[in-house]
PDB file of N, CA and C in Angstrom:
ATOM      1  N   UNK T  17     -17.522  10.132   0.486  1.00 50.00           N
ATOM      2  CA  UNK T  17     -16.681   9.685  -0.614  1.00 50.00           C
ATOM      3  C   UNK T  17     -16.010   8.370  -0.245  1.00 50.00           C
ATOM      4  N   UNK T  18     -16.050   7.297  -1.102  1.00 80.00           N
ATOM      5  CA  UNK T  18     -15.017   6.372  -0.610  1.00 80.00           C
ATOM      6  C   UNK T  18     -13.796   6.630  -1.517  1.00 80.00           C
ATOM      7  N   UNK T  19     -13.094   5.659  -0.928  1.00 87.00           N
ATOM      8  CA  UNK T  19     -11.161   5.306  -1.054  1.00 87.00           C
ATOM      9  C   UNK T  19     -11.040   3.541  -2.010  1.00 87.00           C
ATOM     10  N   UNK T  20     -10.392   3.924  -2.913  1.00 89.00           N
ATOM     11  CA  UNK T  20     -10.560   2.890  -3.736  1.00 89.00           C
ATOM     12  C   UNK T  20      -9.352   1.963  -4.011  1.00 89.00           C
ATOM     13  N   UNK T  21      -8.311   2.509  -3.250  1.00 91.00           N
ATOM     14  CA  UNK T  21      -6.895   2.480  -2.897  1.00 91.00           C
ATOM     15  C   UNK T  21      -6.362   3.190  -2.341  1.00 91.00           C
ATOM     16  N   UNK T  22      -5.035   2.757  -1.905  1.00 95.00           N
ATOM     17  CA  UNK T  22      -4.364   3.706  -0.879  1.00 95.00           C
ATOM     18  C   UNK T  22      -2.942   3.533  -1.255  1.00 95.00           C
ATOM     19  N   UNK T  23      -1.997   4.098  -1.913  1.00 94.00           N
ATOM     20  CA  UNK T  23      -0.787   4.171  -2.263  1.00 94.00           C
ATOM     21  C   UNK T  23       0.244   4.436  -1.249  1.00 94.00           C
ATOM     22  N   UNK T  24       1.145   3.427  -0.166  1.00 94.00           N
ATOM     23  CA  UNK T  24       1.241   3.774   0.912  1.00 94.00           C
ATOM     24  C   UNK T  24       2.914   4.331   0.435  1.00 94.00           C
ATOM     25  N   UNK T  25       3.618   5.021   0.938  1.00 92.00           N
ATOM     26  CA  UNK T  25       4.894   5.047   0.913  1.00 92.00           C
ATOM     27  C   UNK T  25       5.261   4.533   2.416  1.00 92.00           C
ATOM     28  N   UNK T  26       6.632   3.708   2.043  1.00 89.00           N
ATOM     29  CA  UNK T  26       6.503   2.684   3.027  1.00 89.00           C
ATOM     30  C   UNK T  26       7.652   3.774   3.810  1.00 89.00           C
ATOM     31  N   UNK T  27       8.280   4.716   3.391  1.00 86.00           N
ATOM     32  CA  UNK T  27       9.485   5.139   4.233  1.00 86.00           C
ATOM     33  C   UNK T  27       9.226   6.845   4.759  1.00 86.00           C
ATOM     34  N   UNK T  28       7.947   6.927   5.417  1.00 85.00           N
ATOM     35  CA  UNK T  28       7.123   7.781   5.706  1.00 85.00           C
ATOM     36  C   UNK T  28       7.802   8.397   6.947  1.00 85.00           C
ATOM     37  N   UNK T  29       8.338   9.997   7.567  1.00 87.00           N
ATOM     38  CA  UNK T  29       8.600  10.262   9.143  1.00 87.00           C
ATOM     39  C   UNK T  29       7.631   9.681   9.800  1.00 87.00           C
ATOM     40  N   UNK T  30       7.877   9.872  11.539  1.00 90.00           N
ATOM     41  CA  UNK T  30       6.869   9.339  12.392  1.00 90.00           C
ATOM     42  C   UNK T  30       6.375   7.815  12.632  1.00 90.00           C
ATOM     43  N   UNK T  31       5.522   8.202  11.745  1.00 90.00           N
ATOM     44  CA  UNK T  31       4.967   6.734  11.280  1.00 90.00           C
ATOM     45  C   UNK T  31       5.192   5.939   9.994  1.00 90.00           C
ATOM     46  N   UNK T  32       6.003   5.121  10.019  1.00 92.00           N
ATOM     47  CA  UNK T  32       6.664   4.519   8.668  1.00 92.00           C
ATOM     48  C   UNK T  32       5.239   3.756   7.744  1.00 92.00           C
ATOM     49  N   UNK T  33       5.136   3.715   6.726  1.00 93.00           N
ATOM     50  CA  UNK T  33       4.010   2.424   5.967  1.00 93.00           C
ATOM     51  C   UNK T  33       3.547   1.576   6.864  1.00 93.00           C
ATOM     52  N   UNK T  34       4.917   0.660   6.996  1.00 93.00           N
ATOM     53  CA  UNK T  34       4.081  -0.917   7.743  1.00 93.00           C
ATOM     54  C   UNK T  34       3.515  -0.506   8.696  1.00 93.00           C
ATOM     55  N   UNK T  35       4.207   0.461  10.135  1.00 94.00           N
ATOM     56  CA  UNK T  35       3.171   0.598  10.873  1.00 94.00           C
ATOM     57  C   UNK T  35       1.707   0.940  10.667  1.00 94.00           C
ATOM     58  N   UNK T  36       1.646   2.057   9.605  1.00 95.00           N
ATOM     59  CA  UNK T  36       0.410   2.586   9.329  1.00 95.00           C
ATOM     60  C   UNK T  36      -0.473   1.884   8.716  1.00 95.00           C
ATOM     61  N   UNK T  37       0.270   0.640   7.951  1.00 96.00           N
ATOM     62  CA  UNK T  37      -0.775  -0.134   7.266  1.00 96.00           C
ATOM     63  C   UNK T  37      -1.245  -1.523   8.455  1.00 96.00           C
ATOM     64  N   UNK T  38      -0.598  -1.495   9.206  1.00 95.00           N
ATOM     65  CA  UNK T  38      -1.365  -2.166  10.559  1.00 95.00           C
ATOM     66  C   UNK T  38      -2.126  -1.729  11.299  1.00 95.00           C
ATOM     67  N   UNK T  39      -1.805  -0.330  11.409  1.00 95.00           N
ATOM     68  CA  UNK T  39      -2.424   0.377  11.921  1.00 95.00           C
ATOM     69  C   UNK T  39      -4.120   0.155  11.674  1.00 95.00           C
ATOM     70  N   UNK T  40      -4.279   0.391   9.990  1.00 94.00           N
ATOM     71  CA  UNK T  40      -4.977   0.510   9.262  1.00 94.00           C
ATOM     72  C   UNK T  40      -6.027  -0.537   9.034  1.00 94.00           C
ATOM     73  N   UNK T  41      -5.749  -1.568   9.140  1.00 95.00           N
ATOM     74  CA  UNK T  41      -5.632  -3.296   9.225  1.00 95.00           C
ATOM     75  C   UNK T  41      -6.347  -3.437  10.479  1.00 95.00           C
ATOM     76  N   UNK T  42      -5.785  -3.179  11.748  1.00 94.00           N
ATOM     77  CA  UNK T  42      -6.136  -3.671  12.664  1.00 94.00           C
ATOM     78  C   UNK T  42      -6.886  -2.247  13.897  1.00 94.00           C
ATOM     79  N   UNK T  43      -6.660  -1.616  13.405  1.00 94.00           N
ATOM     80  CA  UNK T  43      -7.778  -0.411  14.233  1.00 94.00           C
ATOM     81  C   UNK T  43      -8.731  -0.389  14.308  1.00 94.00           C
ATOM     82  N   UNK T  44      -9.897  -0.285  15.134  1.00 94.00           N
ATOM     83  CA  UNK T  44     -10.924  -0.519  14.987  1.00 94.00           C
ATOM     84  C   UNK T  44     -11.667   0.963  14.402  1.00 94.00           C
ATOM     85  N   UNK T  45     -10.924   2.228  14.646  1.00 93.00           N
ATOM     86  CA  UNK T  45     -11.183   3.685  14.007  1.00 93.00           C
ATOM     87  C   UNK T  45     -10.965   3.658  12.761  1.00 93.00           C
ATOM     88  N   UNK T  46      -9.947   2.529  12.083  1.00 91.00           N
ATOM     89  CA  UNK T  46     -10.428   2.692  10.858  1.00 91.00           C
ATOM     90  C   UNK T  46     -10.829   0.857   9.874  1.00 91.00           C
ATOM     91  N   UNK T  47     -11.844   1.258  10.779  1.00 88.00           N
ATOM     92  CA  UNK T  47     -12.686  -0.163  10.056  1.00 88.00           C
ATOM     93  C   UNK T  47     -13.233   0.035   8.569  1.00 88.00           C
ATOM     94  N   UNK T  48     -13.525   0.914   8.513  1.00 90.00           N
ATOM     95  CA  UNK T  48     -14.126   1.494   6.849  1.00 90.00           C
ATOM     96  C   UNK T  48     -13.203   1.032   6.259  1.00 90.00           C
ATOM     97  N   UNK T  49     -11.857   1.143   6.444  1.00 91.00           N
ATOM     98  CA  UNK T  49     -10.498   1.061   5.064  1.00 91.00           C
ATOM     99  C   UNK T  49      -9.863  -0.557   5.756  1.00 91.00           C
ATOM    100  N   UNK T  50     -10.651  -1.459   6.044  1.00 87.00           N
ATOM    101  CA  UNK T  50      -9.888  -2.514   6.200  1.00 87.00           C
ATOM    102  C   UNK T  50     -10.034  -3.481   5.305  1.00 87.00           C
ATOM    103  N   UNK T  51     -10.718  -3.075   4.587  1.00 89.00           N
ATOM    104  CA  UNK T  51     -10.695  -4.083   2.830  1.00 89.00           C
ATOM    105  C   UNK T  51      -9.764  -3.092   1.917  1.00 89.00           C
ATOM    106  N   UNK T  52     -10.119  -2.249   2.077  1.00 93.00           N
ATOM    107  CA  UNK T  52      -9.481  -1.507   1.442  1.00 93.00           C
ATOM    108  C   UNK T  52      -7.646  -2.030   0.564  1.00 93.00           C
ATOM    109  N   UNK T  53      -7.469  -1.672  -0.834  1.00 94.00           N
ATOM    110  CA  UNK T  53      -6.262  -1.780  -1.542  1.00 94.00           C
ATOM    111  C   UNK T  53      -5.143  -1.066  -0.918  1.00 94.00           C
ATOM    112  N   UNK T  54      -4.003  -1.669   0.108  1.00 96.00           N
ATOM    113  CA  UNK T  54      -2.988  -0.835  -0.164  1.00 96.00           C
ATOM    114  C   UNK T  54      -1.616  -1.240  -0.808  1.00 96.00           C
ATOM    115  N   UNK T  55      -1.063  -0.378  -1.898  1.00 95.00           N
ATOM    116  CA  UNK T  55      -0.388  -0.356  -2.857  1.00 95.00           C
ATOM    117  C   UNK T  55       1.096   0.209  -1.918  1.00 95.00           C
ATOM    118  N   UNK T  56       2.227  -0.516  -1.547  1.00 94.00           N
ATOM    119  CA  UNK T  56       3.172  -0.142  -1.405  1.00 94.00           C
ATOM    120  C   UNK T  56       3.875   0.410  -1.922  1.00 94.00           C
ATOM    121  N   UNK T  57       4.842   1.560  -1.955  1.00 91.00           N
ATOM    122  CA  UNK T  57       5.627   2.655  -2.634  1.00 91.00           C
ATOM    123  C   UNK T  57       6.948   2.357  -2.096  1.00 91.00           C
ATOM    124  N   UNK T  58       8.081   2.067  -2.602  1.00 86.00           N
ATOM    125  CA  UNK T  58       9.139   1.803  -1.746  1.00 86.00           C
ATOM    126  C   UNK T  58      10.513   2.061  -2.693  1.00 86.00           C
ATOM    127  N   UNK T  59      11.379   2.459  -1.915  1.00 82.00           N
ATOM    128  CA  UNK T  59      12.825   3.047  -2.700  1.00 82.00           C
ATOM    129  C   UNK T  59      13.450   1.901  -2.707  1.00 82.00           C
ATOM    130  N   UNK T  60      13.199   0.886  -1.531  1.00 69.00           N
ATOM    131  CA  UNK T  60      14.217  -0.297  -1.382  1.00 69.00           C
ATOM    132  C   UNK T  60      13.714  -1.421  -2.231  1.00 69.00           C
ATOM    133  N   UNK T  61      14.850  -2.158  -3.371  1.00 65.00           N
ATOM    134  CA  UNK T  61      14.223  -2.786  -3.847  1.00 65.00           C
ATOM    135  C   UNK T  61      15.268  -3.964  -3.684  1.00 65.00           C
ATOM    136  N   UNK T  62      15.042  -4.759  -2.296  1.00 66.00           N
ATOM    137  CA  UNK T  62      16.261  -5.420  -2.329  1.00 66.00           C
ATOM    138  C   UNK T  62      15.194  -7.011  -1.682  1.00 66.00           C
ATOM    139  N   UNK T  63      15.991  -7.893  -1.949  1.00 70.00           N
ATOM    140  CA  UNK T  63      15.163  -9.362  -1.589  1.00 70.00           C
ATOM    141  C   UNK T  63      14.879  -9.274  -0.026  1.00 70.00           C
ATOM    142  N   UNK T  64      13.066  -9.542   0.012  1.00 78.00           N
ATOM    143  CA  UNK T  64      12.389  -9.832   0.756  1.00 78.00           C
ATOM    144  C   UNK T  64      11.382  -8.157   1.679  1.00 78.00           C
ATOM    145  N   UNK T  65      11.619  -7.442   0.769  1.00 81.00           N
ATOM    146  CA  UNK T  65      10.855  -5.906   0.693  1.00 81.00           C
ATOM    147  C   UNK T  65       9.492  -6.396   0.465  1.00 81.00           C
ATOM    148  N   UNK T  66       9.310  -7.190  -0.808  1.00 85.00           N
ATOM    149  CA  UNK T  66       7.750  -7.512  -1.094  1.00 85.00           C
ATOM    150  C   UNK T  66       6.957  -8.265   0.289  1.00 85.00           C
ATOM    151  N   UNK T  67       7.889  -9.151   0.438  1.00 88.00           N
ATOM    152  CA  UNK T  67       7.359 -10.090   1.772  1.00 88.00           C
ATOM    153  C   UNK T  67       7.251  -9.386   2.911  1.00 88.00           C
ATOM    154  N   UNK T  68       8.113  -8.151   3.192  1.00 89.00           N
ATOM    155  CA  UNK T  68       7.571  -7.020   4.558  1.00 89.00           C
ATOM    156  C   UNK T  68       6.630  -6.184   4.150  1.00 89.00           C
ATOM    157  N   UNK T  69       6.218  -6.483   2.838  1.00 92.00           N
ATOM    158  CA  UNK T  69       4.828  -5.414   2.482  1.00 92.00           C
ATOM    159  C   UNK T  69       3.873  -6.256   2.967  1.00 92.00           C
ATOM    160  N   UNK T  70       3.731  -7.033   2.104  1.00 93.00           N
ATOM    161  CA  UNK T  70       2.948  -8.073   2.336  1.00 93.00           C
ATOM    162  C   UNK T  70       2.098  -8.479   3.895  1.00 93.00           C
ATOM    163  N   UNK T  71       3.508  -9.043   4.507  1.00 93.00           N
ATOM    164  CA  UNK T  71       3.350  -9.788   6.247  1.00 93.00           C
ATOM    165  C   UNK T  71       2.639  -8.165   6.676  1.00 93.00           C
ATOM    166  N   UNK T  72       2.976  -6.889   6.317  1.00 94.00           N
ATOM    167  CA  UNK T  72       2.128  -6.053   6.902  1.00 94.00           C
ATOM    168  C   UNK T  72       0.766  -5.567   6.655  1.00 94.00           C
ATOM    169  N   UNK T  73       0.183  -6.345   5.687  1.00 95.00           N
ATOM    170  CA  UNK T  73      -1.463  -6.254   5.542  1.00 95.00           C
ATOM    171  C   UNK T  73      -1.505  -5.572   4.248  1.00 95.00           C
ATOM    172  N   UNK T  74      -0.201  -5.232   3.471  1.00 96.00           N
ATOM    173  CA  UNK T  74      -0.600  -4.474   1.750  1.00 96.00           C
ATOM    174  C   UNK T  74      -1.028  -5.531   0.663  1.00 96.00           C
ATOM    175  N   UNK T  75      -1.585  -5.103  -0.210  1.00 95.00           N
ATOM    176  CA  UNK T  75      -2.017  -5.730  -1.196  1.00 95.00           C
ATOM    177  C   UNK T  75      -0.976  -5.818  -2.094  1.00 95.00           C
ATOM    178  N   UNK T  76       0.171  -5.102  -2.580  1.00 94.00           N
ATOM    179  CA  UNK T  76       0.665  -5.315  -3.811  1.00 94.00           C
ATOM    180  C   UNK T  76       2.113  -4.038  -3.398  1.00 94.00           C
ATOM    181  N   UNK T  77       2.722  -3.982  -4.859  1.00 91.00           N
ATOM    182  CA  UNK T  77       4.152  -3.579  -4.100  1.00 91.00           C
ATOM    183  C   UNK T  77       4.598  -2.548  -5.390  1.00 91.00           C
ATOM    184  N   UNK T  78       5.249  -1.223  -5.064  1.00 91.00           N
ATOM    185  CA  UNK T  78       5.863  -1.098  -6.588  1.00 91.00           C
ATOM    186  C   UNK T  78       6.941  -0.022  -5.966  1.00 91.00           C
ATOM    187  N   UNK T  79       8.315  -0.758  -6.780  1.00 88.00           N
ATOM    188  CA  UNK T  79       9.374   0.233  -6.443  1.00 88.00           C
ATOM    189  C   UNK T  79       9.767   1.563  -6.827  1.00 88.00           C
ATOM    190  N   UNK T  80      10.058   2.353  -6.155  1.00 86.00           N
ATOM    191  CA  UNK T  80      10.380   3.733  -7.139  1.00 86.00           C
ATOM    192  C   UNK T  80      11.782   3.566  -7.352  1.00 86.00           C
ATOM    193  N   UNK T  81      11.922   4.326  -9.006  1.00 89.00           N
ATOM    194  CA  UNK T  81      10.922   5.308  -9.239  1.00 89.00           C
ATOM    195  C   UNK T  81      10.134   4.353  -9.838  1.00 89.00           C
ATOM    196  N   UNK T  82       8.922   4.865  -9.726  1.00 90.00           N
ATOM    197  CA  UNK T  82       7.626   4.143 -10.676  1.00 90.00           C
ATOM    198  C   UNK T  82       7.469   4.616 -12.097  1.00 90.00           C
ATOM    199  N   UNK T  83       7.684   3.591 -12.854  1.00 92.00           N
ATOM    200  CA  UNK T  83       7.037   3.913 -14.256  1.00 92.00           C
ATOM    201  C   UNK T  83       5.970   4.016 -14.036  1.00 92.00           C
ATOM    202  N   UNK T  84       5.160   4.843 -15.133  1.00 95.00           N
ATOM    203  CA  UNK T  84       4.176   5.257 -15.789  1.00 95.00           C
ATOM    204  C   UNK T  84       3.319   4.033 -16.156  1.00 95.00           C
ATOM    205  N   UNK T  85       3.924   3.416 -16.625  1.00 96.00           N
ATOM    206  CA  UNK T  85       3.095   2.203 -17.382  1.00 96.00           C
ATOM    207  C   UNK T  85       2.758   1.054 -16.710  1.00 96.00           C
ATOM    208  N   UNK T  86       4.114   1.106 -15.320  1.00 93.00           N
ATOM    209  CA  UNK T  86       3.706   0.301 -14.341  1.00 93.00           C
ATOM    210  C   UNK T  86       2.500   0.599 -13.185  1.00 93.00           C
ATOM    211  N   UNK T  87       2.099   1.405 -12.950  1.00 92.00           N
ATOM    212  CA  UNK T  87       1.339   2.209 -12.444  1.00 92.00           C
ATOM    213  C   UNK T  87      -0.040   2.205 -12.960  1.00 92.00           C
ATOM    214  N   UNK T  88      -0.187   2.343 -14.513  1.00 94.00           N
ATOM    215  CA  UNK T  88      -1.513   2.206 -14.819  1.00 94.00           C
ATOM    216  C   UNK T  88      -2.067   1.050 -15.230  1.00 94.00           C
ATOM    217  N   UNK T  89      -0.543  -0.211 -15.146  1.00 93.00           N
ATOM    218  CA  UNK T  89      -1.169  -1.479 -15.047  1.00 93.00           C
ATOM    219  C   UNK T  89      -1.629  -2.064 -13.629  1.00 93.00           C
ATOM    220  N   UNK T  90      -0.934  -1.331 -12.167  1.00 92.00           N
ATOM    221  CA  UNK T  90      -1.166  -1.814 -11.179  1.00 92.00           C
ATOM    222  C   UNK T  90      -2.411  -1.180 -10.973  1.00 92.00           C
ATOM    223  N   UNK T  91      -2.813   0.110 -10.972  1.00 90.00           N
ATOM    224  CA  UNK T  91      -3.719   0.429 -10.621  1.00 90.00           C
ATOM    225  C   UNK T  91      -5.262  -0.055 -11.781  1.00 90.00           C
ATOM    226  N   UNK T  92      -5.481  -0.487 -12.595  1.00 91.00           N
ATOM    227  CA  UNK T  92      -6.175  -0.860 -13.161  1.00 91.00           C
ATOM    228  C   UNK T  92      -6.764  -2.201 -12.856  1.00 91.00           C
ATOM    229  N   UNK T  93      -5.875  -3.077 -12.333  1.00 91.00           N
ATOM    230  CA  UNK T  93      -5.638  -4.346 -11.457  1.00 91.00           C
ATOM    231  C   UNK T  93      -6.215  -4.267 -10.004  1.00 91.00           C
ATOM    232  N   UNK T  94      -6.160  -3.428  -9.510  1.00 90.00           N
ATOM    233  CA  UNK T  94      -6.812  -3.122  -8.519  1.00 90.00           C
ATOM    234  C   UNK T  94      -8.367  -2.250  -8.565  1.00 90.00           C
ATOM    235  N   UNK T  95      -8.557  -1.431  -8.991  1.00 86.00           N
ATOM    236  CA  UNK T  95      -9.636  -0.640  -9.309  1.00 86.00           C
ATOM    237  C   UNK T  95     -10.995  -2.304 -10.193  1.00 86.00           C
ATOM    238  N   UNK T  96     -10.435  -2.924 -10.881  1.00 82.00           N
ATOM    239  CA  UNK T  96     -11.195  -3.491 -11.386  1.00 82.00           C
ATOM    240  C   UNK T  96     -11.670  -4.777 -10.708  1.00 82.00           C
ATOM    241  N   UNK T  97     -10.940  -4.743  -9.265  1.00 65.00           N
ATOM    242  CA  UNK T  97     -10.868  -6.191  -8.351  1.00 65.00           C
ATOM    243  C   UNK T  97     -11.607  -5.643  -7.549  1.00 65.00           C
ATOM    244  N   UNK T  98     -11.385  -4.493  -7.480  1.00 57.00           N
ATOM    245  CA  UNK T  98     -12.273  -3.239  -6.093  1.00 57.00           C
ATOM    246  C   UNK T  98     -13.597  -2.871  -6.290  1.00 57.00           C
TER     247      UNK T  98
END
């Protein structure tokens, strides 16, 4: 099966987003998902959040709570680039 996105929540135990999306990025175990879309999930919506998504290898950003409508415009945006 492939992965057509990856909706990361950035404020995850253990392993927070950014790490994981470097992780993700730069692992060589997961080379399959290094094109791969990841969609940041984040509670903090304060200046310069997008730019630590970003500098960490995500594709795009959306604050919670997430609308509905925002959601099936981001993900449509992606799915159709993918």
């Amino acid at each position: 099966s492939t992965i057509d996105f990856i909706l990361m929540d950035c404020q995850m135990p253990i392993m927070d987003g950014f790490e994981t999306t470097r992780k993700i990025r730069t692992d060589p175990n997961y080379n399959r998902f290094s094109a791969t879309p990841i969609i940041a999930l984040t509670a903090n919506a304060m200046v310069g959040d997008k730019e630590k998504c970003f500098s960490a290898g995500m594709n795009d950003y959306l604050s919670k709570p997430v609308r509905e409508a925002t959601l099936k415009t981001m993900l449509s945006k992606w799915l159709t680039a993918h």
